[in-house]
PDB file of C-alpha atoms in Angstrom:
ATOM      1  CA  MET A   1     -40.222 -29.135 -20.318  1.00  0.00           C
ATOM      2  CA  ALA A   2     -40.374 -32.890 -19.749  1.00  0.00           C
ATOM      3  CA  THR A   3     -40.489 -35.211 -22.792  1.00  0.00           C
ATOM      4  CA  LEU A   4     -44.039 -36.136 -23.653  1.00  0.00           C
ATOM      5  CA  GLU A   5     -44.839 -39.599 -24.965  1.00  0.00           C
ATOM      6  CA  PRO A   6     -48.513 -39.732 -26.110  1.00  0.00           C
ATOM      7  CA  GLN A   7     -50.231 -43.061 -26.128  1.00  0.00           C
ATOM      8  CA  ARG A   8     -51.193 -44.454 -29.614  1.00  0.00           C
ATOM      9  CA  ASP A   9     -54.497 -45.758 -30.911  1.00  0.00           C
ATOM     10  CA  VAL A  10     -56.431 -45.303 -27.647  1.00  0.00           C
ATOM     11  CA  PRO A  11     -60.155 -46.218 -27.835  1.00  0.00           C
ATOM     12  CA  LEU A  12     -62.339 -43.156 -27.305  1.00  0.00           C
ATOM     13  CA  ALA A  13     -65.721 -44.912 -26.931  1.00  0.00           C
ATOM     14  CA  PRO A  14     -65.178 -45.597 -23.175  1.00  0.00           C
ATOM     15  CA  LEU A  15     -64.615 -41.830 -22.651  1.00  0.00           C
ATOM     16  CA  THR A  16     -68.007 -40.895 -24.089  1.00  0.00           C
ATOM     17  CA  THR A  17     -71.452 -41.228 -22.539  1.00  0.00           C
ATOM     18  CA  LEU A  18     -72.735 -42.911 -25.746  1.00  0.00           C
ATOM     19  CA  GLU A  19     -69.746 -45.333 -25.667  1.00  0.00           C
ATOM     20  CA  LEU A  20     -69.387 -45.145 -29.465  1.00  0.00           C
ATOM     21  CA  GLY A  21     -66.566 -44.251 -31.815  1.00  0.00           C
ATOM     22  CA  GLY A  22     -63.071 -45.185 -32.836  1.00  0.00           C
ATOM     23  CA  PRO A  23     -59.646 -44.473 -31.443  1.00  0.00           C
ATOM     24  CA  ALA A  24     -57.396 -41.432 -31.007  1.00  0.00           C
ATOM     25  CA  ARG A  25     -54.270 -41.724 -33.122  1.00  0.00           C
ATOM     26  CA  TYR A  26     -52.459 -40.008 -30.213  1.00  0.00           C
ATOM     27  CA  PHE A  27     -53.751 -39.562 -26.665  1.00  0.00           C
ATOM     28  CA  VAL A  28     -52.665 -37.736 -23.487  1.00  0.00           C
ATOM     29  CA  ARG A  29     -54.481 -37.604 -20.180  1.00  0.00           C
ATOM     30  CA  ALA A  30     -53.599 -34.187 -18.759  1.00  0.00           C
ATOM     31  CA  ALA A  31     -53.714 -34.582 -14.952  1.00  0.00           C
ATOM     32  CA  ASP A  32     -51.957 -31.276 -14.420  1.00  0.00           C
ATOM     33  CA  ARG A  33     -51.342 -27.980 -16.140  1.00  0.00           C
ATOM     34  CA  ASP A  34     -47.779 -28.852 -17.180  1.00  0.00           C
ATOM     35  CA  THR A  35     -48.902 -31.989 -19.006  1.00  0.00           C
ATOM     36  CA  LEU A  36     -51.684 -30.004 -20.739  1.00  0.00           C
ATOM     37  CA  VAL A  37     -49.313 -27.364 -22.020  1.00  0.00           C
ATOM     38  CA  ALA A  38     -46.690 -29.986 -23.033  1.00  0.00           C
ATOM     39  CA  ALA A  39     -49.328 -31.927 -24.995  1.00  0.00           C
ATOM     40  CA  LEU A  40     -50.480 -28.834 -26.864  1.00  0.00           C
ATOM     41  CA  HIS A  41     -46.820 -27.840 -27.574  1.00  0.00           C
ATOM     42  CA  TRP A  42     -46.229 -31.359 -28.906  1.00  0.00           C
ATOM     43  CA  ALA A  43     -49.172 -31.201 -31.248  1.00  0.00           C
ATOM     44  CA  ARG A  44     -48.226 -27.704 -32.447  1.00  0.00           C
ATOM     45  CA  ASP A  45     -44.642 -28.664 -33.037  1.00  0.00           C
ATOM     46  CA  ASP A  46     -45.713 -31.652 -35.153  1.00  0.00           C
ATOM     47  CA  GLU A  47     -48.637 -29.838 -36.797  1.00  0.00           C
ATOM     48  CA  LYS A  48     -51.176 -32.352 -35.509  1.00  0.00           C
ATOM     49  CA  PRO A  49     -54.819 -31.516 -35.050  1.00  0.00           C
ATOM     50  CA  VAL A  50     -55.997 -31.426 -31.430  1.00  0.00           C
ATOM     51  CA  ALA A  51     -59.296 -32.333 -29.759  1.00  0.00           C
ATOM     52  CA  VAL A  52     -59.657 -31.511 -26.050  1.00  0.00           C
ATOM     53  CA  ILE A  53     -62.245 -33.634 -24.257  1.00  0.00           C
ATOM     54  CA  GLY A  54     -63.695 -33.719 -20.740  1.00  0.00           C
ATOM     55  CA  GLY A  55     -66.519 -35.965 -19.543  1.00  0.00           C
ATOM     56  CA  GLY A  56     -67.641 -36.961 -23.013  1.00  0.00           C
ATOM     57  CA  SER A  57     -71.357 -36.125 -22.524  1.00  0.00           C
ATOM     58  CA  ASN A  58     -71.648 -34.010 -25.623  1.00  0.00           C
ATOM     59  CA  LEU A  59     -69.174 -35.969 -27.743  1.00  0.00           C
ATOM     60  CA  ILE A  60     -69.737 -38.148 -30.737  1.00  0.00           C
ATOM     61  CA  VAL A  61     -66.646 -39.875 -32.176  1.00  0.00           C
ATOM     62  CA  PRO A  62     -66.730 -41.194 -35.687  1.00  0.00           C
ATOM     63  CA  ASP A  63     -66.047 -44.905 -36.136  1.00  0.00           C
ATOM     64  CA  GLU A  64     -62.700 -44.089 -37.790  1.00  0.00           C
ATOM     65  CA  GLY A  65     -61.640 -42.176 -34.678  1.00  0.00           C
ATOM     66  CA  PHE A  66     -59.601 -38.951 -34.607  1.00  0.00           C
ATOM     67  CA  ASP A  67     -56.353 -38.667 -36.635  1.00  0.00           C
ATOM     68  CA  GLY A  68     -54.588 -36.355 -34.282  1.00  0.00           C
ATOM     69  CA  LEU A  69     -54.024 -35.707 -30.611  1.00  0.00           C
ATOM     70  CA  VAL A  70     -56.837 -36.124 -28.120  1.00  0.00           C
ATOM     71  CA  VAL A  71     -56.175 -34.449 -24.803  1.00  0.00           C
ATOM     72  CA  HIS A  72     -58.381 -35.755 -22.040  1.00  0.00           C
ATOM     73  CA  ILE A  73     -58.689 -33.186 -19.274  1.00  0.00           C
ATOM     74  CA  GLY A  74     -57.929 -34.822 -15.950  1.00  0.00           C
ATOM     75  CA  LEU A  75     -57.463 -31.785 -13.758  1.00  0.00           C
ATOM     76  CA  SER A  76     -59.332 -33.334 -10.878  1.00  0.00           C
ATOM     77  CA  GLU A  77     -58.619 -31.402  -7.721  1.00  0.00           C
ATOM     78  CA  VAL A  78     -61.608 -29.901  -5.825  1.00  0.00           C
ATOM     79  CA  ALA A  79     -61.599 -27.891  -2.621  1.00  0.00           C
ATOM     80  CA  PHE A  80     -64.521 -26.618  -0.644  1.00  0.00           C
ATOM     81  CA  GLU A  81     -63.149 -23.525   1.232  1.00  0.00           C
ATOM     82  CA  THR A  82     -64.476 -22.370   4.589  1.00  0.00           C
ATOM     83  CA  ASP A  83     -65.711 -19.092   3.029  1.00  0.00           C
ATOM     84  CA  GLY A  84     -68.072 -21.048   0.715  1.00  0.00           C
ATOM     85  CA  THR A  85     -65.818 -20.823  -2.305  1.00  0.00           C
ATOM     86  CA  VAL A  86     -65.429 -23.933  -4.426  1.00  0.00           C
ATOM     87  CA  VAL A  87     -62.287 -24.401  -6.412  1.00  0.00           C
ATOM     88  CA  ALA A  88     -62.584 -27.207  -8.914  1.00  0.00           C
ATOM     89  CA  GLY A  89     -60.385 -28.427 -11.756  1.00  0.00           C
ATOM     90  CA  ALA A  90     -61.764 -28.704 -15.269  1.00  0.00           C
ATOM     91  CA  GLY A  91     -61.784 -32.514 -15.113  1.00  0.00           C
ATOM     92  CA  VAL A  92     -63.898 -32.800 -11.946  1.00  0.00           C
ATOM     93  CA  PRO A  93     -67.268 -34.374 -12.770  1.00  0.00           C
ATOM     94  CA  TRP A  94     -69.836 -31.607 -12.336  1.00  0.00           C
ATOM     95  CA  GLU A  95     -72.052 -33.762 -10.170  1.00  0.00           C
ATOM     96  CA  LEU A  96     -69.229 -34.004  -7.549  1.00  0.00           C
ATOM     97  CA  VAL A  97     -69.181 -30.233  -7.276  1.00  0.00           C
ATOM     98  CA  VAL A  98     -72.955 -29.997  -6.908  1.00  0.00           C
ATOM     99  CA  ASP A  99     -73.081 -32.829  -4.377  1.00  0.00           C
ATOM    100  CA  GLY A 100     -70.190 -31.377  -2.389  1.00  0.00           C
ATOM    101  CA  ALA A 101     -71.799 -27.976  -2.269  1.00  0.00           C
ATOM    102  CA  VAL A 102     -75.226 -29.331  -1.253  1.00  0.00           C
ATOM    103  CA  THR A 103     -73.673 -31.490   1.440  1.00  0.00           C
ATOM    104  CA  ARG A 104     -71.969 -28.422   2.881  1.00  0.00           C
ATOM    105  CA  GLY A 105     -75.134 -26.237   2.749  1.00  0.00           C
ATOM    106  CA  LEU A 106     -73.813 -24.029  -0.067  1.00  0.00           C
ATOM    107  CA  ALA A 107     -76.677 -22.553  -2.109  1.00  0.00           C
ATOM    108  CA  GLY A 108     -76.767 -21.604  -5.744  1.00  0.00           C
ATOM    109  CA  VAL A 109     -76.080 -24.855  -7.651  1.00  0.00           C
ATOM    110  CA  GLU A 110     -78.513 -27.333  -6.080  1.00  0.00           C
ATOM    111  CA  CYS A 111     -80.862 -27.153  -9.062  1.00  0.00           C
ATOM    112  CA  LEU A 112     -77.977 -28.022 -11.392  1.00  0.00           C
ATOM    113  CA  THR A 113     -77.782 -31.613 -10.185  1.00  0.00           C
ATOM    114  CA  GLY A 114     -77.996 -34.313 -12.800  1.00  0.00           C
ATOM    115  CA  ILE A 115     -76.320 -32.276 -15.537  1.00  0.00           C
ATOM    116  CA  PRO A 116     -73.649 -34.528 -17.114  1.00  0.00           C
ATOM    117  CA  GLY A 117     -70.153 -33.536 -17.930  1.00  0.00           C
ATOM    118  CA  SER A 118     -67.116 -31.990 -16.304  1.00  0.00           C
ATOM    119  CA  THR A 119     -66.725 -28.758 -14.388  1.00  0.00           C
ATOM    120  CA  GLY A 120     -64.591 -27.248 -17.132  1.00  0.00           C
ATOM    121  CA  ALA A 121     -67.534 -27.425 -19.527  1.00  0.00           C
ATOM    122  CA  THR A 122     -70.030 -25.664 -17.217  1.00  0.00           C
ATOM    123  CA  PRO A 123     -68.879 -22.099 -17.882  1.00  0.00           C
ATOM    124  CA  ILE A 124     -68.544 -22.738 -21.564  1.00  0.00           C
ATOM    125  CA  GLN A 125     -72.027 -24.074 -21.771  1.00  0.00           C
ATOM    126  CA  ASN A 126     -73.375 -21.760 -19.022  1.00  0.00           C
ATOM    127  CA  VAL A 127     -75.316 -24.720 -17.626  1.00  0.00           C
ATOM    128  CA  GLY A 128     -78.623 -23.830 -16.084  1.00  0.00           C
ATOM    129  CA  ALA A 129     -81.792 -25.447 -14.834  1.00  0.00           C
ATOM    130  CA  TYR A 130     -84.862 -24.420 -12.810  1.00  0.00           C
ATOM    131  CA  GLY A 131     -83.887 -20.766 -12.531  1.00  0.00           C
ATOM    132  CA  GLN A 132     -80.246 -21.305 -11.600  1.00  0.00           C
ATOM    133  CA  GLU A 133     -77.268 -20.782 -13.937  1.00  0.00           C
ATOM    134  CA  VAL A 134     -73.604 -21.399 -13.253  1.00  0.00           C
ATOM    135  CA  ALA A 135     -72.975 -17.770 -14.351  1.00  0.00           C
ATOM    136  CA  ASP A 136     -74.698 -16.680 -11.126  1.00  0.00           C
ATOM    137  CA  VAL A 137     -72.138 -18.396  -8.898  1.00  0.00           C
ATOM    138  CA  VAL A 138     -68.845 -18.091 -10.871  1.00  0.00           C
ATOM    139  CA  ASP A 139     -66.236 -15.814  -9.407  1.00  0.00           C
ATOM    140  CA  THR A 140     -63.224 -16.642 -11.540  1.00  0.00           C
ATOM    141  CA  VAL A 141     -62.513 -19.086 -14.461  1.00  0.00           C
ATOM    142  CA  THR A 142     -58.985 -20.006 -15.172  1.00  0.00           C
ATOM    143  CA  VAL A 143     -58.533 -20.494 -18.959  1.00  0.00           C
ATOM    144  CA  LEU A 144     -55.732 -21.602 -21.169  1.00  0.00           C
ATOM    145  CA  ASP A 145     -55.161 -19.371 -24.179  1.00  0.00           C
ATOM    146  CA  ARG A 146     -54.519 -21.870 -27.019  1.00  0.00           C
ATOM    147  CA  ALA A 147     -52.595 -19.290 -29.027  1.00  0.00           C
ATOM    148  CA  THR A 148     -50.099 -18.388 -26.320  1.00  0.00           C
ATOM    149  CA  LEU A 149     -50.472 -21.500 -24.107  1.00  0.00           C
ATOM    150  CA  ALA A 150     -50.608 -19.201 -21.059  1.00  0.00           C
ATOM    151  CA  PHE A 151     -53.122 -19.447 -18.288  1.00  0.00           C
ATOM    152  CA  GLU A 152     -55.343 -16.423 -17.503  1.00  0.00           C
ATOM    153  CA  ASP A 153     -57.989 -15.737 -14.854  1.00  0.00           C
ATOM    154  CA  TRP A 154     -61.260 -14.449 -16.295  1.00  0.00           C
ATOM    155  CA  SER A 155     -64.036 -12.628 -14.427  1.00  0.00           C
ATOM    156  CA  PRO A 156     -67.637 -13.426 -15.123  1.00  0.00           C
ATOM    157  CA  SER A 157     -67.795 -10.381 -17.441  1.00  0.00           C
ATOM    158  CA  ASP A 158     -64.802 -11.752 -19.384  1.00  0.00           C
ATOM    159  CA  CYS A 159     -66.753 -15.023 -19.893  1.00  0.00           C
ATOM    160  CA  ASP A 160     -69.570 -13.124 -21.589  1.00  0.00           C
ATOM    161  CA  PHE A 161     -72.186 -15.523 -20.154  1.00  0.00           C
ATOM    162  CA  GLY A 162     -75.506 -15.721 -22.000  1.00  0.00           C
ATOM    163  CA  TYR A 163     -77.774 -17.783 -24.147  1.00  0.00           C
TER     164      TYR A 163
END
């Protein structure tokens, strides 16, 4: 595993939609799975608290900031497959997924436009609007088990969608 060097005292306000709050004592932007796992290992080894953030639309940071490691999810790859499947990283802004699907004539998420945040948050929040829910179009969600730091693929039934 490569040596990880988190940034120090990174302002978090620019990473939230309210643009408020103090800095992260330690900060890593995880642009790939290896960096994500390395960051979580680093925090675990040093017994530091961890906050994982995405688009910052449901995030309020206190003025004193966060005295631990903030991992900003930057998994930003998105692919629109010829069979109508969309594969999107957790850090992709949700609106890009919706716009891309609508542009390609893919039905099922068009009513979910305008919902802020990242794609990784949509299954957790089971976003929905105007009779559509992300649960209705999800085939697989790849998750990271924070206890084992191993990736797993979950089916919709594993996600236990509901309100």
